[in-house]
Protein backbone atom coordinates (compact mmCIF):
# COMPACT_ATOMS: atom_id res chain seq x y z
CA MET A 1 -89.27 -10.88 -146.34
CA ILE A 2 -89.67 -13.90 -148.61
CA THR A 3 -87.06 -14.61 -151.25
CA THR A 4 -87.87 -16.99 -154.08
CA LEU A 5 -85.14 -18.39 -156.29
CA ASP A 6 -85.71 -20.06 -159.62
CA ARG A 7 -83.13 -22.82 -159.18
CA THR A 8 -83.00 -23.89 -162.83
CA ALA A 9 -82.59 -20.71 -164.86
CA PRO A 10 -79.50 -19.15 -163.19
CA ARG A 11 -77.64 -22.45 -162.92
CA ASP A 12 -78.30 -23.31 -166.55
CA LEU A 13 -77.26 -19.81 -167.60
CA ALA A 14 -74.12 -19.78 -165.42
CA ALA A 15 -73.02 -23.20 -166.69
CA GLU A 16 -73.22 -22.08 -170.33
CA LEU A 17 -71.65 -18.62 -170.04
CA PRO A 18 -68.07 -17.80 -169.05
CA ALA A 19 -67.37 -15.77 -165.91
CA ARG A 20 -67.31 -12.02 -166.55
CA LEU A 21 -64.01 -10.91 -165.03
CA SER A 22 -61.60 -8.03 -165.16
CA LEU A 23 -58.32 -8.72 -163.35
CA THR A 24 -55.57 -6.35 -162.32
CA PRO A 25 -52.43 -6.94 -164.41
CA LYS A 26 -49.48 -8.51 -162.59
CA THR A 27 -47.47 -5.65 -161.14
CA THR A 28 -45.59 -4.64 -158.01
CA LEU A 29 -48.25 -2.00 -157.24
CA ALA A 30 -50.56 -3.29 -154.55
CA GLY A 31 -54.09 -1.93 -154.58
CA GLN A 32 -57.31 -2.41 -152.65
CA LEU A 33 -58.79 -4.73 -155.29
CA ASP A 34 -57.48 -7.41 -157.61
CA GLY A 35 -60.22 -6.91 -160.18
CA ALA A 36 -63.97 -7.23 -160.61
CA TRP A 37 -66.54 -9.97 -161.17
CA TRP A 38 -69.95 -9.45 -162.74
CA PRO A 39 -72.12 -12.52 -162.00
CA TYR A 40 -75.25 -13.34 -164.03
CA SER A 41 -77.40 -13.94 -160.93
CA ARG A 42 -77.37 -13.84 -157.13
CA ASP A 43 -77.15 -17.65 -156.89
CA LEU A 44 -73.71 -18.40 -155.44
CA GLU A 45 -74.07 -22.12 -156.00
CA ALA A 46 -74.46 -21.51 -159.73
CA GLU A 47 -72.01 -18.61 -160.07
CA LEU A 48 -68.97 -19.79 -158.10
CA PRO A 49 -67.99 -22.85 -160.22
CA PRO A 50 -67.41 -20.83 -163.44
CA LEU A 51 -65.58 -18.16 -161.43
CA ALA A 52 -63.27 -20.70 -159.77
CA ALA A 53 -62.63 -22.38 -163.14
CA ALA A 54 -61.77 -19.05 -164.80
CA LEU A 55 -59.34 -18.12 -162.02
CA GLU A 56 -57.55 -21.48 -161.79
CA GLU A 57 -55.05 -20.66 -164.55
CA PRO A 58 -54.01 -17.16 -163.44
CA TRP A 59 -54.32 -17.64 -159.66
CA GLY A 60 -54.30 -21.38 -158.96
CA ARG A 61 -56.94 -23.47 -157.20
CA ILE A 62 -59.36 -21.40 -155.16
CA THR A 63 -60.26 -23.25 -151.95
CA ARG A 64 -62.31 -20.72 -149.96
CA VAL A 65 -64.57 -17.76 -150.69
CA THR A 66 -66.07 -15.22 -148.31
CA VAL A 67 -68.99 -12.88 -148.95
CA ASN A 68 -71.26 -10.50 -147.06
CA PRO A 69 -74.71 -12.15 -146.91
CA THR A 70 -76.61 -8.89 -147.52
CA ARG A 71 -76.16 -9.22 -151.30
CA TRP A 72 -76.76 -12.97 -151.56
CA PRO A 73 -80.16 -14.50 -150.68
CA VAL A 74 -78.62 -17.92 -149.95
CA VAL A 75 -75.01 -18.52 -148.89
CA PRO A 76 -74.17 -22.23 -149.13
CA HIS A 77 -71.45 -23.64 -146.85
CA THR A 78 -69.86 -25.59 -149.71
CA VAL A 79 -70.10 -25.58 -153.50
CA PRO A 80 -68.94 -28.47 -155.71
CA VAL A 81 -66.38 -27.40 -158.31
CA ASP A 82 -64.92 -29.97 -160.74
CA GLY A 83 -65.03 -32.88 -158.30
CA ARG A 84 -63.75 -30.91 -155.32
CA THR A 85 -65.33 -28.71 -152.67
CA LEU A 86 -65.14 -24.92 -152.50
CA HIS A 87 -65.82 -23.69 -148.94
CA VAL A 88 -67.95 -20.55 -148.63
CA GLY A 89 -68.03 -18.34 -145.58
CA TRP A 90 -69.82 -15.12 -144.79
CA PHE A 91 -69.00 -12.12 -142.65
CA THR A 92 -71.31 -9.18 -142.03
CA GLU A 93 -68.24 -7.00 -141.41
CA GLN A 94 -66.97 -7.61 -144.95
CA ASP A 95 -67.76 -4.99 -147.58
CA PRO A 96 -71.04 -6.12 -149.23
CA ASP A 97 -69.63 -5.29 -152.67
CA LYS A 98 -66.53 -7.45 -152.28
CA LEU A 99 -65.74 -11.15 -152.69
CA ILE A 100 -62.61 -12.54 -151.02
CA LEU A 101 -60.97 -15.58 -152.64
CA LEU A 102 -58.41 -17.70 -150.83
CA SER A 103 -55.94 -20.34 -151.95
CA TYR A 104 -53.80 -22.46 -149.63
CA ILE A 105 -50.84 -22.10 -151.96
CA ALA A 106 -51.10 -18.76 -153.72
CA GLY A 107 -52.76 -16.33 -151.27
CA ARG A 108 -55.73 -13.99 -151.17
CA TRP A 109 -57.53 -11.88 -153.76
CA ASP A 110 -60.28 -9.30 -153.36
CA LEU A 111 -62.76 -8.75 -156.18
CA LEU A 112 -65.39 -6.06 -156.58
CA VAL A 113 -68.75 -7.78 -157.13
CA ILE A 114 -70.85 -5.91 -159.67
CA PRO A 115 -74.57 -6.53 -159.11
CA PRO A 116 -76.07 -8.77 -161.83
CA GLU A 117 -78.73 -6.18 -162.69
CA THR A 118 -76.13 -3.48 -163.48
CA ALA A 119 -76.35 -1.91 -166.94
CA PRO A 120 -73.53 -3.00 -169.29
CA ALA A 121 -72.02 0.52 -169.58
CA ALA A 122 -71.89 0.92 -165.80
CA ALA A 123 -70.46 -2.59 -165.40
CA ALA A 124 -67.74 -1.80 -167.94
CA ARG A 125 -66.76 1.35 -166.02
CA LEU A 126 -66.67 -0.56 -162.73
CA MET A 127 -64.66 -3.43 -164.21
CA ALA A 128 -62.09 -1.01 -165.64
CA ALA A 129 -61.82 0.98 -162.39
CA ALA A 130 -61.41 -2.15 -160.24
CA ALA A 131 -58.55 -3.43 -162.41
CA ILE A 132 -56.33 -0.33 -162.10
CA PRO A 133 -53.01 -1.40 -160.53
CA GLY A 134 -52.28 0.31 -157.20
CA SER A 135 -55.74 1.86 -156.85
CA VAL A 136 -56.64 2.92 -153.32
CA LEU A 137 -60.39 2.86 -154.05
CA THR A 138 -62.34 0.21 -152.17
CA ALA A 139 -65.28 -1.79 -153.50
CA GLY A 140 -67.74 0.38 -151.55
CA VAL A 141 -66.24 3.61 -152.88
CA LEU A 142 -66.32 2.39 -156.50
CA THR A 143 -69.95 1.30 -156.15
CA ALA A 144 -70.94 4.60 -154.52
CA ASN A 145 -69.13 6.58 -157.25
CA GLU A 146 -71.00 4.65 -159.96
CA ALA A 147 -74.31 5.30 -158.22
CA THR A 148 -73.49 9.04 -158.20
CA ILE A 149 -72.63 8.94 -161.91
CA ASP A 150 -75.95 7.20 -162.61
CA VAL A 151 -77.92 9.86 -160.69
CA GLN A 152 -76.06 12.65 -162.51
CA ARG A 153 -76.76 11.00 -165.87
CA ARG A 154 -80.46 10.74 -165.09
CA GLU A 155 -80.59 14.39 -163.96
CA ALA A 156 -78.77 15.51 -167.12
CA THR A 157 -81.24 13.54 -169.21
CA TRP A 158 -84.11 15.16 -167.32
CA GLU A 159 -82.72 18.65 -167.90
CA GLY A 160 -81.63 17.97 -171.49
CA GLU A 161 -85.05 16.65 -172.45
CA GLY A 162 -86.89 19.56 -170.89
CA GLY A 163 -88.10 17.45 -168.00
CA ALA A 164 -88.92 14.42 -170.11
CA CYS A 165 -90.54 11.43 -168.47
CA LEU A 166 -88.49 8.29 -168.14
CA SER A 167 -89.81 4.92 -169.15
CA PRO A 168 -89.60 2.10 -166.59
CA PHE A 169 -86.36 1.15 -168.35
CA GLY A 170 -84.70 4.55 -167.71
CA ASN A 171 -85.05 5.87 -171.27
CA PRO A 172 -86.66 9.25 -172.09
CA MET A 173 -90.21 8.95 -173.41
CA ASP A 174 -91.77 11.23 -176.00
CA ARG A 175 -94.92 13.04 -174.84
CA SER A 176 -96.88 11.18 -177.52
CA ALA A 177 -96.13 7.94 -175.64
CA LEU A 178 -97.95 9.23 -172.56
CA PRO A 179 -101.58 8.24 -172.10
CA LEU A 180 -104.18 10.91 -172.85
CA PRO A 181 -106.00 12.34 -169.86
CA GLY A 182 -109.78 12.18 -169.77
CA ASN A 183 -110.19 15.51 -171.61
CA GLY A 184 -107.89 14.55 -174.51
CA TRP A 185 -105.29 17.32 -173.86
CA ARG A 186 -101.59 16.59 -173.58
């Protein structure tokens, strides 16, 4: 398998846009996750600096990050962040939908990673679910639940539209949008 990355577009985009985060409120209830992160791309070198900058105020300086390499085409060993180095590690045993952040002083945090291509409504549901204090749902369970909701939504659309065709973008298409067969009948 060959993976090609456009090295300019995601980095330019990530540098201009703030990190999309939803963090669990400070509470005594410990849960499986400390929130969710919705990156703009799968380029860790571009995405980690804005994330680390956004978390510095609430959590302190992030020094290490671990990921599962199945979701990231390239996992750099280090990433420069504001004149310092953020160390990146990978573990195949780690949940592929989770990012672990470490700080020498403040501790460890686990974030659900929402795939960049996720629809905004689905991302909003995942971000809200991951930020519930004391939740026992893991990153994998939340992602699987959202996938089930998406399948059910598509099936309901299919049934509600009388078996309507879906466009490549997942929206129902009117029969008039379909190409005419050779005999001109629809």
